C-alpha positions as a printed Julia matrix, in Angstrom:
522×3 Matrix{Float64}:
 -48.54  81.99   -84.78
 -48.5   80.09   -81.41
 -45.41  79.25   -79.37
 -44.94  75.72   -80.68
 -45.65  76.63   -84.29
 -43.06  79.49   -84.06
 -40.37  77.26   -82.49
 -41.07  74.46   -85.02
 -40.6   76.98   -87.92
 -37.35  77.97   -86.31
 -36.33  74.35   -86.11
 -36.96  73.8    -89.77
 -34.98  76.83   -90.77
 -32.14  75.8    -88.44
 -32.06  72.25   -89.89
 -31.89  73.42   -93.39
 -29.06  75.88   -92.54
 -27.02  73.36   -90.61
 -23.91  72.03   -92.48
 -24.41  68.27   -92.76
 -20.79  67.74   -91.75
 -21.17  69.86   -88.71
 -24.41  68.29   -87.8
 -22.73  64.8    -87.97
 -19.88  66.2    -85.9
 -22.3   67.32   -83.2
 -24.28  64.1    -83.47
 -27.53  65.82   -83.0
 -30.89  65.98   -84.86
 -33.29  68.61   -83.78
 -36.62  67.64   -82.29
 -39.72  67.83   -84.46
 -42.72  69.61   -82.83
 -44.86  66.41   -82.8
 -42.11  64.48   -80.97
 -41.54  67.41   -78.54
 -45.2   67.83   -77.68
 -45.59  63.99   -77.2
 -42.55  63.94   -74.9
 -43.79  66.92   -72.78
 -47.17  65.42   -72.48
 -45.5   62.34   -70.65
 -44.46  64.58   -67.73
 -46.1   63.65   -64.46
 -46.49  67.38   -63.35
 -43.84  68.07   -60.54
 -45.55  69.11   -57.35
 -43.28  71.99   -56.42
 -44.57  75.54   -56.8
 -41.49  76.27   -58.97
 -40.54  73.8    -61.72
 -36.86  73.66   -62.49
 -36.24  72.26   -65.92
 -32.97  70.99   -67.54
 -32.69  70.84   -71.4
 -29.21  69.63   -72.27
 -28.32  69.76   -75.96
 -31.31  72.01   -76.41
 -30.92  73.0    -80.08
 -33.52  75.68   -80.76
 -35.45  74.86   -77.52
 -38.26  72.72   -78.93
 -38.42  70.52   -75.95
 -38.31  73.29   -73.29
 -40.99  75.12   -75.33
 -43.22  72.07   -75.42
 -42.81  71.46   -71.73
 -43.58  75.1    -70.92
 -46.74  74.78   -73.0
 -47.8   71.65   -71.08
 -47.15  73.3    -67.7
 -48.94  76.38   -68.55
 -52.03  74.44   -69.75
 -52.09  72.09   -66.76
 -54.76  72.14   -64.05
 -52.06  72.86   -61.44
 -50.15  75.74   -63.1
 -46.85  76.36   -61.29
 -46.0   79.76   -59.84
 -42.63  79.72   -61.52
 -40.7   77.91   -64.25
 -36.96  78.04   -64.39
 -35.15  76.53   -67.49
 -31.44  75.71   -67.76
 -30.63  74.98   -71.4
 -27.27  73.96   -72.72
 -26.22  74.31   -76.33
 -22.71  74.62   -77.9
 -23.57  75.54   -81.5
 -23.49  79.32   -81.91
 -26.23  79.67   -84.6
 -28.48  77.42   -82.52
 -27.71  79.35   -79.39
 -29.12  82.63   -80.94
 -32.39  80.8    -81.89
 -32.52  79.11   -78.44
 -32.34  82.63   -76.65
 -35.28  83.71   -78.96
 -37.25  80.65   -77.88
 -36.63  81.29   -74.21
 -37.9   84.93   -74.7
 -41.08  83.46   -76.35
 -41.51  81.15   -73.46
 -41.1   84.06   -70.98
 -43.82  85.95   -72.9
 -46.26  83.09   -72.73
 -45.49  82.47   -69.07
 -45.98  86.26   -68.22
 -49.43  86.31   -69.95
 -50.37  83.24   -67.76
 -49.13  84.99   -64.57
 -46.2   82.71   -64.09
 -42.8   83.8    -63.25
 -40.18  82.6    -65.8
 -36.46  82.48   -65.77
 -34.11  81.02   -68.39
 -30.38  80.35   -68.18
 -28.99  79.64   -71.69
 -25.44  78.26   -71.39
 -23.15  77.94   -74.32
 -21.07  75.3    -72.5
 -20.26  71.65   -73.01
 -22.85  69.86   -70.88
 -20.66  66.84   -70.43
 -17.55  68.71   -69.16
 -19.76  71.07   -67.02
 -22.05  68.46   -65.52
 -19.35  65.98   -64.91
 -17.51  68.41   -62.8
 -20.62  68.96   -60.7
 -21.17  65.19   -60.33
 -17.5   64.46   -59.43
 -17.42  67.26   -56.81
 -14.36  68.6    -55.06
 -13.14  71.91   -53.89
 -12.87  73.51   -57.34
 -16.12  71.99   -58.8
 -18.9   74.47   -59.66
 -21.98  74.39   -57.4
 -24.29  71.55   -58.18
 -27.51  72.5    -59.77
 -30.72  70.51   -59.04
 -33.72  70.02   -61.3
 -37.23  68.71   -61.15
 -37.53  67.68   -64.64
 -34.84  66.88   -67.36
 -36.11  66.65   -70.95
 -33.53  65.51   -73.52
 -32.87  64.7    -77.02
 -29.17  64.09   -76.45
 -26.51  64.01   -79.21
 -25.75  60.47   -80.59
 -21.99  60.09   -81.16
 -19.33  57.7    -80.14
 -16.81  59.07   -77.59
 -13.19  58.69   -78.41
 -11.12  56.81   -75.71
  -8.54  59.61   -75.59
 -11.11  62.45   -75.52
 -11.54  64.98   -72.57
 -15.21  63.89   -72.3
 -14.24  60.34   -71.71
 -11.74  61.25   -68.93
 -14.24  63.58   -67.3
 -16.93  60.88   -67.43
 -14.64  58.3    -65.92
 -13.89  60.69   -63.09
 -17.63  61.13   -62.59
 -18.04  57.41   -62.26
 -19.24  56.26   -65.78
 -17.48  54.3    -68.38
 -19.47  54.67   -71.58
 -18.94  54.81   -75.39
 -21.54  57.13   -76.5
 -22.55  60.84   -75.77
 -26.32  60.08   -75.38
 -25.82  57.76   -72.51
 -23.36  60.21   -70.99
 -26.12  62.91   -71.14
 -28.6   60.63   -69.47
 -26.29  59.53   -66.7
 -25.31  63.18   -65.81
 -28.85  64.41   -66.05
 -30.05  61.73   -63.68
 -27.46  62.75   -61.15
 -28.75  66.37   -61.3
 -32.37  65.44   -60.48
 -33.89  65.94   -57.03
 -35.27  62.77   -55.35
 -38.5   62.17   -57.26
 -37.36  64.2    -60.18
 -38.2   62.95   -63.61
 -36.21  62.47   -66.85
 -38.0   62.28   -70.19
 -35.73  61.49   -73.24
 -35.67  60.22   -76.8
 -32.64  58.15   -77.63
 -31.56  55.25   -79.84
 -32.85  52.0    -78.45
 -29.4   50.53   -78.61
 -28.58  51.05   -74.87
 -31.21  48.51   -73.9
 -28.84  45.56   -74.53
 -25.22  44.58   -75.39
 -21.79  44.85   -73.61
 -21.12  48.38   -74.72
 -23.82  49.84   -72.55
 -23.64  47.42   -69.63
 -21.94  49.79   -67.2
 -24.36  52.58   -68.1
 -27.51  50.37   -67.59
 -26.33  49.22   -64.22
 -25.48  52.73   -63.02
 -28.64  54.35   -64.56
 -31.13  51.78   -63.42
 -29.67  51.81   -59.8
 -30.84  55.43   -59.41
 -33.78  55.73   -61.84
 -37.01  53.82   -62.06
 -38.35  53.54   -65.65
 -42.06  54.28   -65.52
 -43.09  54.87   -69.19
 -41.67  53.65   -72.42
 -42.97  54.54   -75.91
 -41.8   53.05   -79.24
 -42.78  53.66   -82.9
 -43.63  50.96   -85.22
 -41.33  52.39   -87.92
 -37.64  53.6    -87.73
 -38.14  56.33   -90.05
 -40.89  58.33   -88.26
 -39.29  60.17   -85.26
 -36.84  62.15   -87.34
 -38.33  61.58   -90.76
 -37.59  65.03   -92.15
 -33.83  64.48   -91.46
 -33.82  61.2    -93.22
 -32.77  59.36   -90.06
 -33.38  55.58   -90.1
 -32.97  54.53   -86.5
 -35.0   52.67   -83.9
 -35.81  55.2    -81.15
 -37.29  55.0    -77.8
 -39.01  57.57   -75.64
 -39.11  56.99   -71.92
 -39.81  58.61   -68.57
 -37.84  57.62   -65.51
 -37.95  58.79   -61.98
 -34.94  59.45   -59.49
 -35.29  56.92   -56.72
 -33.16  55.34   -54.0
 -31.29  52.23   -55.14
 -33.36  49.97   -52.87
 -36.71  51.52   -53.77
 -39.51  49.35   -55.06
 -40.08  49.53   -58.75
 -43.67  48.46   -59.44
 -44.71  48.62   -63.05
 -44.0   50.05   -66.43
 -46.43  51.71   -68.78
 -45.51  50.68   -72.37
 -47.06  52.32   -75.4
 -46.61  52.03   -79.2
 -47.9   54.03   -82.09
 -47.34  54.29   -85.82
 -45.77  57.83   -85.73
 -45.49  60.94   -83.5
 -48.9   62.58   -83.13
 -50.77  59.36   -84.29
 -53.91  58.45   -82.43
 -53.44  54.73   -82.79
 -51.66  54.35   -79.44
 -51.63  50.83   -77.98
 -50.75  50.39   -74.29
 -49.82  47.74   -71.73
 -48.93  48.02   -68.09
 -46.43  45.27   -67.04
 -44.5   44.54   -63.83
 -41.11  46.11   -63.7
 -39.55  42.66   -63.44
 -40.68  41.88   -66.96
 -38.75  44.85   -68.38
 -35.6   44.5    -66.33
 -35.26  40.88   -65.09
 -33.93  40.98   -61.41
 -31.7   37.99   -62.07
 -30.07  39.54   -65.11
 -26.59  40.88   -64.32
 -26.39  42.64   -67.58
 -29.68  44.63   -66.85
 -31.04  44.16   -70.34
 -34.25  46.21   -70.99
 -36.97  44.13   -72.55
 -39.79  46.08   -74.34
 -42.81  43.92   -75.01
 -45.04  46.31   -76.81
 -48.24  44.35   -77.35
 -50.1   41.14   -76.5
 -48.68  39.26   -79.48
 -45.08  40.0    -78.19
 -46.25  39.2    -74.67
 -47.26  35.72   -75.96
 -43.76  35.38   -77.5
 -42.12  36.37   -74.24
 -44.23  33.86   -72.28
 -43.35  31.08   -74.67
 -39.62  31.9    -74.46
 -39.87  31.87   -70.61
 -40.77  28.19   -70.96
 -37.31  27.39   -72.13
 -35.04  26.93   -69.17
 -31.69  26.03   -70.53
 -28.63  28.25   -70.98
 -25.68  27.75   -73.24
 -23.66  26.78   -70.23
 -26.07  24.05   -69.32
 -26.1   22.92   -72.91
 -22.34  22.65   -72.89
 -22.18  25.15   -75.78
 -20.39  28.52   -76.01
 -20.67  31.38   -78.38
 -17.77  33.55   -79.48
 -16.94  36.2    -82.08
 -14.77  35.19   -84.99
 -11.09  35.68   -84.09
  -9.97  36.95   -87.45
  -9.96  40.76   -87.64
  -9.39  41.4    -91.3
  -7.82  44.79   -91.27
  -5.18  43.58   -88.72
  -4.42  40.45   -90.86
  -4.55  41.96   -94.32
  -1.13  40.69   -95.35
  -2.25  37.22   -94.74
  -5.59  37.29   -96.61
  -6.11  35.94  -100.1
  -8.88  36.27  -102.76
  -8.4   32.57  -103.57
  -7.08  29.71  -101.51
  -3.65  28.4   -102.34
  -1.76  25.36  -101.14
  -0.74  27.02   -97.91
  -4.19  28.64   -97.25
  -7.42  27.78   -95.42
 -10.98  29.06   -95.96
 -11.84  32.42   -94.39
 -15.63  32.88   -93.79
 -17.29  36.23   -93.64
 -20.97  36.69   -92.96
 -21.52  37.1    -96.7
 -20.64  33.48   -97.03
 -23.85  32.65   -95.12
 -26.54  31.95   -97.7
 -30.01  30.45   -97.05
 -28.91  28.7    -93.86
 -25.77  27.14   -95.21
 -22.25  28.21   -95.98
 -21.32  29.06   -99.63
 -17.62  29.07  -100.07
 -15.69  30.31  -102.0
 -17.49  33.3   -103.4
 -16.4   34.26  -106.94
 -15.65  37.99  -107.39
 -15.83  38.6   -103.66
 -14.95  42.09  -102.56
 -13.36  40.66   -99.44
 -11.32  37.62   -99.1
 -11.93  33.88   -99.41
  -8.84  32.55   -97.71
  -6.2   33.19   -95.07
  -2.68  31.89   -95.03
  -2.04  29.22   -92.47
   1.23  30.09   -90.73
   2.75  30.68   -87.31
   1.42  34.23   -87.41
  -2.25  33.1    -88.0
  -2.52  29.65   -86.28
  -3.97  31.08   -83.04
  -6.82  32.77   -84.99
  -7.94  29.55   -86.7
 -10.4   27.15   -85.41
 -10.48  23.25   -86.09
 -12.89  22.12   -88.76
 -16.13  20.9    -87.38
 -19.88  21.4    -87.23
 -20.51  24.97   -86.21
 -23.63  27.26   -86.07
 -22.78  30.74   -87.37
 -24.75  33.94   -86.71
 -24.32  37.21   -88.51
 -23.19  40.03   -86.19
 -24.61  42.76   -88.45
 -27.86  42.9    -90.49
 -28.98  45.54   -92.91
 -31.19  48.3    -91.23
 -34.32  47.09   -92.97
 -33.56  43.36   -93.19
 -36.51  41.19   -92.43
 -34.67  39.18   -89.81
 -32.44  40.35   -87.03
 -31.06  36.85   -86.1
 -29.66  35.11   -89.17
 -27.95  31.73   -88.64
 -26.26  29.22   -90.81
 -24.77  25.77   -90.24
 -21.31  24.91   -91.2
 -20.78  21.1    -91.51
 -17.34  19.59   -91.18
 -17.94  17.93   -94.62
 -18.48  21.3    -96.31
 -14.82  22.29   -96.29
 -12.05  19.6    -96.82
  -9.54  21.55   -94.56
  -8.15  20.84   -91.16
  -8.48  24.44   -89.92
 -10.78  27.33   -90.97
 -10.82  31.11   -90.23
 -13.89  32.93   -89.05
 -13.99  36.71   -89.6
 -14.8   39.06   -86.76
 -18.37  39.92   -88.05
 -19.41  36.28   -87.5
 -20.43  34.75   -84.2
 -20.09  30.95   -83.89
 -21.41  28.39   -81.47
 -18.97  25.7    -80.45
 -18.19  23.19   -77.74
 -15.04  24.41   -75.89
 -13.46  25.46   -79.17
 -14.46  22.37   -81.11
 -17.31  21.58   -83.42
 -20.76  20.51   -82.2
 -22.5   17.18   -82.51
 -24.38  17.22   -85.78
 -27.92  16.83   -84.54
 -27.28  19.46   -81.82
 -25.89  21.85   -84.42
 -28.94  21.25   -86.71
 -31.36  21.73   -83.9
 -29.67  24.9    -82.72
 -29.59  26.5    -86.18
 -33.24  25.56   -86.75
 -34.17  27.22   -83.36
 -32.13  30.42   -84.0
 -33.74  30.86   -87.41
 -37.2   30.58   -86.12
 -39.65  33.5    -86.04
 -40.2   32.9    -82.41
 -36.48  33.65   -81.56
 -36.4   36.52   -83.9
 -39.54  38.16   -82.36
 -38.17  37.71   -78.92
 -34.7   39.02   -79.72
 -36.29  42.22   -81.05
 -37.8   42.91   -77.6
 -34.42  43.77   -76.14
 -32.29  44.42   -79.18
 -33.06  47.73   -80.8
 -30.28  48.02   -83.37
 -28.78  45.9    -86.19
 -25.86  44.4    -84.25
 -26.16  40.89   -82.75
 -23.45  40.53   -80.09
 -22.34  37.17   -78.61
 -23.6   38.61   -75.3
 -27.04  38.93   -76.64
 -26.91  35.32   -77.86
 -25.64  34.12   -74.38
 -28.82  35.6    -72.6
 -31.36  33.98   -74.93
 -33.36  31.16   -73.3
 -32.8   27.83   -74.95
 -34.66  24.57   -75.05
 -33.05  21.58   -73.29
 -30.27  19.76   -75.11
 -32.57  16.7    -75.55
 -35.18  18.8    -77.28
 -32.64  20.63   -79.49
 -31.32  17.25   -80.55
 -34.77  16.01   -81.23
 -35.35  19.2    -83.41
 -32.04  18.56   -85.26
 -32.89  14.95   -86.02
 -36.08  16.11   -87.73
 -34.5   18.87   -89.62
 -33.71  17.46   -93.17
 -30.39  18.1    -94.86
 -32.07  20.28   -97.47
 -32.58  23.93   -96.72
 -35.93  24.69   -95.01
 -37.96  27.72   -95.9
 -39.24  30.01   -93.05
 -42.66  28.32   -92.88
 -41.09  24.85   -92.52
 -38.68  26.05   -89.9
 -41.52  27.57   -87.85
 -43.78  24.54   -88.22
 -40.93  22.27   -87.18
 -40.15  24.43   -84.11
 -43.75  24.56   -83.17
 -44.23  20.84   -83.45
 -41.09  19.75   -81.62
 -40.93  22.43   -78.99
 -44.69  23.0    -78.24
 -44.9   20.45   -75.48
 -44.16  21.61   -71.88
 -40.29  21.79   -71.51
 -38.46  19.15   -69.59
 -37.47  20.26   -66.1
 -33.83  21.56   -65.77
 -31.58  19.72   -63.36
 -30.26  21.66   -60.28
 -26.84  21.75   -61.98
 -28.36  23.47   -65.01
 -30.21  25.94   -62.88
 -27.05  26.89   -61.23
 -25.34  27.35   -64.57
 -28.2   29.63   -65.67
 -27.74  31.68   -62.59
 -23.99  31.97   -63.34
 -24.68  32.91   -66.98
 -27.0   35.68   -65.99
């Protein structure tokens, strides 16, 4: 049995032996052989005679073994390979040491010097000390290649990891971005990082600080995505949108030329489609949030090109988007299943049905109303015409952006409550003009917007920040769209046909004032 087959058998045994609770606690799923081999093949062979490799959160060593296999099979075989592997789980450590022994045997047979350092240490705590520096810090290690499948787990605000990361210069909410940030700091200039992670870091406010810090020192050169969420870690039953990427350590002011984007059905598949695009199409230089846009094929490129024709921002439209102010678990004593005389409607995302609001919901597990009192008044909004967007969608829901219109005539109340899982579009806290609201909800529910949104949003959460960075047609064109949207609920084909008809013409030029607003918004 060859090196990779032997390590894969060890991974399968280790996965079956892992306690599900412990695996969830560690936040790590071991890398299948097909994924490890694909990631290793993305390496742009380091030019040094000795290749120093970092594998943090190494598991049984699948990624290190795959990279060693690639290096030994390359046309420019290095004279030496040095692997530093971190793993905190004792049973995995034993298997990891065995994998390193197998790698040493393969390297020796190829006449290549091999050295492995297997460290049973917490990578976050160890590496953050190196990055922070100081008199008592351990000596900083440097690597030519970092290859990672980092753990995916939220970091508690009061945890030692969070404090160490803050001292090292990063404010982040998840272990996987912490691993990427620290690994990047330990690369030599020109060193490469290859990683498989959730796609969630590409957008949203939670990862803004990470994106800014990471992209200031790393140039993304290659991105690969799978068509299906269930393929990368299918044998673990993981349903998650993953991305594999290669990035290179560069100076902050270095030119970033292009990005090679590939897609395939599954790891090991031969149906790879590829595009090479300017770096500015992946990370827009004017975007202060540094969203990462992954336009995987020509069809999606056409969508992106179409959306670039819309030059308005919410600010230039005189519209804002916010998250519903009622946090139900904090206001539980004020919530009611049915509205009484002193109560007003409380809208959850489940009240959004087929583009409209259905209230109240009989036999609803949540609540239909909230008491209007001095304690709740600040969390209520005046009745009006609003556009609502779900903050969360089911993992395999057909649409990512799901919008509904709330008309002032729908609910005969002076105030209403909007729960925190609902985003709402408003005008300085008040309702929107009717035709603008109708045009906006039609635009947001179009297939065009949904397809574009998926190019930078890789998870099921739709944040207000994501909705702010969308391009929008001018107010005039949205109103025109709204006047042609009938009062009855339109099906998807009707929505798309209407958007295509009304918004197909070249967009009106945006006034200088609106252009300045767009710059401020970004």
